[in-house]
């Protein structure tokens, strides 16, 4: 595994399909902050809770101009089913093929399990990572911290 991308580094570029089969290109989102949230798998217990919390706080992030992108190795079909069931207001991106390539670029791919680890990256309008954190796979992340970091970035 490569080292996790840290604050001050340029965010690795990617183009991934969302739950609707549309391409999402990180570089096309320049001009505003982007929160990239890697998670292991759709429909799993901790991930479901985390993304539900993120859904509940999405309005706060959107008010700060933050685009939220949640990334897993699931197929677009699984992501669409999960998104439709849960009503997620943000893009769920498929890092399915080449398997985990984007998670690897960010240093959060778990080679042993074949999934992304819990890694979160707040990227500024110019494409520079301003905050990142890795959380153990068995613990949910604190979505309130996302909002606080986004507020700090907004000034």
mmCIF file of C-alpha atoms in Angstrom:
data_model
loop_
_atom_site.group_PDB
_atom_site.id
_atom_site.type_symbol
_atom_site.label_atom_id
_atom_site.label_comp_id
_atom_site.label_asym_id
_atom_site.label_seq_id
_atom_site.Cartn_x
_atom_site.Cartn_y
_atom_site.Cartn_z
ATOM 1 C CA UNK A 1 0.000 0.000 0.000
ATOM 2 C CA UNK A 2 1.184 3.507 -0.770
ATOM 3 C CA UNK A 3 1.260 6.210 1.869
ATOM 4 C CA UNK A 4 -1.997 7.990 2.560
ATOM 5 C CA UNK A 5 -2.263 11.353 0.822
ATOM 6 C CA UNK A 6 -1.863 14.064 3.450
ATOM 7 C CA UNK A 7 -2.626 17.766 3.811
ATOM 8 C CA UNK A 8 -0.636 19.942 1.436
ATOM 9 C CA UNK A 9 -0.415 17.322 -1.318
ATOM 10 C CA UNK A 10 -2.125 17.686 -4.665
ATOM 11 C CA UNK A 11 -5.176 15.433 -4.734
ATOM 12 C CA UNK A 12 -4.739 12.523 -7.165
ATOM 13 C CA UNK A 13 -6.991 12.997 -10.187
ATOM 14 C CA UNK A 14 -9.680 10.473 -10.979
ATOM 15 C CA UNK A 15 -12.646 9.822 -13.214
ATOM 16 C CA UNK A 16 -15.202 7.398 -11.753
ATOM 17 C CA UNK A 17 -18.784 6.508 -12.603
ATOM 18 C CA UNK A 18 -21.502 7.432 -10.157
ATOM 19 C CA UNK A 19 -24.572 5.410 -9.189
ATOM 20 C CA UNK A 20 -26.321 6.628 -12.373
ATOM 21 C CA UNK A 21 -23.464 5.597 -14.683
ATOM 22 C CA UNK A 22 -22.296 9.196 -15.217
ATOM 23 C CA UNK A 23 -18.603 10.051 -15.159
ATOM 24 C CA UNK A 24 -17.408 12.223 -12.292
ATOM 25 C CA UNK A 25 -14.023 13.849 -12.926
ATOM 26 C CA UNK A 26 -12.357 15.388 -9.885
ATOM 27 C CA UNK A 27 -10.625 18.071 -11.964
ATOM 28 C CA UNK A 28 -13.969 19.286 -13.319
ATOM 29 C CA UNK A 29 -14.999 20.205 -9.750
ATOM 30 C CA UNK A 30 -12.239 22.806 -9.336
ATOM 31 C CA UNK A 31 -13.461 26.144 -8.068
ATOM 32 C CA UNK A 32 -15.063 24.745 -4.915
ATOM 33 C CA UNK A 33 -14.163 22.374 -2.096
ATOM 34 C CA UNK A 34 -14.663 18.621 -2.485
ATOM 35 C CA UNK A 35 -14.999 16.067 0.291
ATOM 36 C CA UNK A 36 -13.919 12.587 -0.836
ATOM 37 C CA UNK A 37 -15.047 9.849 1.536
ATOM 38 C CA UNK A 38 -13.719 6.332 0.917
ATOM 39 C CA UNK A 39 -15.638 3.492 2.586
ATOM 40 C CA UNK A 40 -15.353 -0.320 2.389
ATOM 41 C CA UNK A 41 -18.714 -1.564 1.073
ATOM 42 C CA UNK A 42 -22.310 -0.544 0.420
ATOM 43 C CA UNK A 43 -24.971 -2.084 2.644
ATOM 44 C CA UNK A 44 -22.503 -2.897 5.451
ATOM 45 C CA UNK A 45 -23.352 -1.866 9.013
ATOM 46 C CA UNK A 46 -20.793 0.826 9.808
ATOM 47 C CA UNK A 47 -20.835 2.225 6.259
ATOM 48 C CA UNK A 48 -24.629 2.476 6.254
ATOM 49 C CA UNK A 49 -24.564 4.439 9.496
ATOM 50 C CA UNK A 50 -21.788 6.728 8.315
ATOM 51 C CA UNK A 51 -23.431 7.585 5.034
ATOM 52 C CA UNK A 52 -26.788 8.109 6.775
ATOM 53 C CA UNK A 53 -25.042 10.629 9.065
ATOM 54 C CA UNK A 54 -23.479 12.248 6.012
ATOM 55 C CA UNK A 55 -26.921 12.402 4.358
ATOM 56 C CA UNK A 56 -28.296 14.178 7.448
ATOM 57 C CA UNK A 57 -25.475 16.769 7.438
ATOM 58 C CA UNK A 58 -25.298 17.157 3.653
ATOM 59 C CA UNK A 59 -27.244 20.428 3.779
ATOM 60 C CA UNK A 60 -24.605 21.961 6.067
ATOM 61 C CA UNK A 61 -21.826 20.914 3.683
ATOM 62 C CA UNK A 62 -23.739 22.073 0.603
ATOM 63 C CA UNK A 63 -24.311 25.465 2.260
ATOM 64 C CA UNK A 64 -20.509 25.758 2.487
ATOM 65 C CA UNK A 65 -20.192 24.943 -1.219
ATOM 66 C CA UNK A 66 -18.744 21.460 -0.592
ATOM 67 C CA UNK A 67 -19.291 18.722 -3.180
ATOM 68 C CA UNK A 68 -19.478 15.334 -1.447
ATOM 69 C CA UNK A 69 -18.175 12.228 -3.230
ATOM 70 C CA UNK A 70 -18.425 8.830 -1.517
ATOM 71 C CA UNK A 71 -16.185 6.151 -3.062
ATOM 72 C CA UNK A 72 -16.187 2.349 -2.743
ATOM 73 C CA UNK A 73 -15.204 -0.656 -4.844
ATOM 74 C CA UNK A 74 -18.864 -1.601 -5.340
ATOM 75 C CA UNK A 75 -20.357 -1.773 -8.831
ATOM 76 C CA UNK A 76 -22.492 1.096 -10.110
ATOM 77 C CA UNK A 77 -25.486 -1.270 -9.970
ATOM 78 C CA UNK A 78 -25.044 -1.955 -6.239
ATOM 79 C CA UNK A 79 -24.478 1.767 -5.599
ATOM 80 C CA UNK A 80 -27.665 2.706 -7.475
ATOM 81 C CA UNK A 81 -29.721 0.199 -5.484
ATOM 82 C CA UNK A 82 -28.250 1.444 -2.204
ATOM 83 C CA UNK A 83 -28.646 5.119 -3.118
ATOM 84 C CA UNK A 84 -32.258 4.627 -4.187
ATOM 85 C CA UNK A 85 -33.051 2.785 -0.947
ATOM 86 C CA UNK A 86 -31.312 5.342 1.289
ATOM 87 C CA UNK A 87 -31.984 8.595 -0.587
ATOM 88 C CA UNK A 88 -28.376 9.755 -0.601
ATOM 89 C CA UNK A 89 -28.163 13.328 -2.000
ATOM 90 C CA UNK A 90 -24.516 12.964 -3.049
ATOM 91 C CA UNK A 91 -22.624 10.940 -5.624
ATOM 92 C CA UNK A 92 -21.642 7.359 -4.829
ATOM 93 C CA UNK A 93 -18.642 6.594 -7.034
ATOM 94 C CA UNK A 94 -17.589 3.143 -8.186
ATOM 95 C CA UNK A 95 -13.876 2.325 -7.888
ATOM 96 C CA UNK A 96 -14.703 -1.122 -9.254
ATOM 97 C CA UNK A 97 -12.349 -1.291 -12.239
ATOM 98 C CA UNK A 98 -9.455 -1.158 -12.317
ATOM 99 C CA UNK A 99 -10.291 -2.545 -8.892
ATOM 100 C CA UNK A 100 -9.506 0.012 -6.184
ATOM 101 C CA UNK A 101 -7.206 2.123 -8.382
ATOM 102 C CA UNK A 102 -8.427 5.426 -6.931
ATOM 103 C CA UNK A 103 -8.288 4.139 -3.345
ATOM 104 C CA UNK A 104 -4.728 2.983 -4.083
ATOM 105 C CA UNK A 105 -3.796 6.437 -5.424
ATOM 106 C CA UNK A 106 -5.016 7.970 -2.158
ATOM 107 C CA UNK A 107 -3.218 5.317 -0.081
ATOM 108 C CA UNK A 108 -6.376 3.824 1.438
ATOM 109 C CA UNK A 109 -6.769 0.495 -0.391
ATOM 110 C CA UNK A 110 -6.707 -2.638 1.764
ATOM 111 C CA UNK A 111 -4.957 -5.247 -0.409
ATOM 112 C CA UNK A 112 -5.817 -8.049 1.993
ATOM 113 C CA UNK A 113 -9.575 -7.404 1.970
ATOM 114 C CA UNK A 114 -9.875 -5.905 -1.522
ATOM 115 C CA UNK A 115 -11.764 -2.810 -0.329
ATOM 116 C CA UNK A 116 -11.078 0.806 0.532
ATOM 117 C CA UNK A 117 -10.216 1.703 4.098
ATOM 118 C CA UNK A 118 -12.054 4.560 5.795
ATOM 119 C CA UNK A 119 -10.186 7.548 4.422
ATOM 120 C CA UNK A 120 -11.520 11.091 4.177
ATOM 121 C CA UNK A 121 -10.002 13.959 2.173
ATOM 122 C CA UNK A 122 -11.088 17.602 2.069
ATOM 123 C CA UNK A 123 -9.779 19.155 -1.135
ATOM 124 C CA UNK A 124 -9.723 22.898 -1.759
ATOM 125 C CA UNK A 125 -10.839 24.768 -4.875
ATOM 126 C CA UNK A 126 -7.371 24.431 -6.443
ATOM 127 C CA UNK A 127 -7.141 20.654 -5.968
ATOM 128 C CA UNK A 128 -4.924 20.584 -2.865
ATOM 129 C CA UNK A 129 -5.762 18.316 0.071
ATOM 130 C CA UNK A 130 -6.333 20.557 3.098
ATOM 131 C CA UNK A 131 -7.312 17.842 5.600
ATOM 132 C CA UNK A 132 -7.275 14.066 5.660
ATOM 133 C CA UNK A 133 -7.970 11.357 8.196
ATOM 134 C CA UNK A 134 -7.973 7.563 8.276
ATOM 135 C CA UNK A 135 -10.357 5.847 10.630
ATOM 136 C CA UNK A 136 -10.212 2.178 11.714
ATOM 137 C CA UNK A 137 -12.527 -0.030 9.661
ATOM 138 C CA UNK A 138 -14.656 -0.964 12.667
ATOM 139 C CA UNK A 139 -15.314 2.643 13.792
ATOM 140 C CA UNK A 140 -17.570 5.230 12.176
ATOM 141 C CA UNK A 141 -16.205 8.648 11.326
ATOM 142 C CA UNK A 142 -17.392 11.853 12.939
ATOM 143 C CA UNK A 143 -19.395 13.739 10.303
ATOM 144 C CA UNK A 144 -19.478 16.798 12.576
ATOM 145 C CA UNK A 145 -15.711 16.992 12.059
ATOM 146 C CA UNK A 146 -16.261 17.134 8.266
ATOM 147 C CA UNK A 147 -18.519 20.144 8.710
ATOM 148 C CA UNK A 148 -16.096 21.850 11.117
ATOM 149 C CA UNK A 149 -13.166 21.329 8.731
ATOM 150 C CA UNK A 150 -15.216 22.605 5.799
ATOM 151 C CA UNK A 151 -16.126 25.727 7.821
ATOM 152 C CA UNK A 152 -12.432 26.275 8.601
ATOM 153 C CA UNK A 153 -11.620 25.975 4.888
ATOM 154 C CA UNK A 154 -14.400 28.414 3.988
ATOM 155 C CA UNK A 155 -12.948 30.895 6.468
#
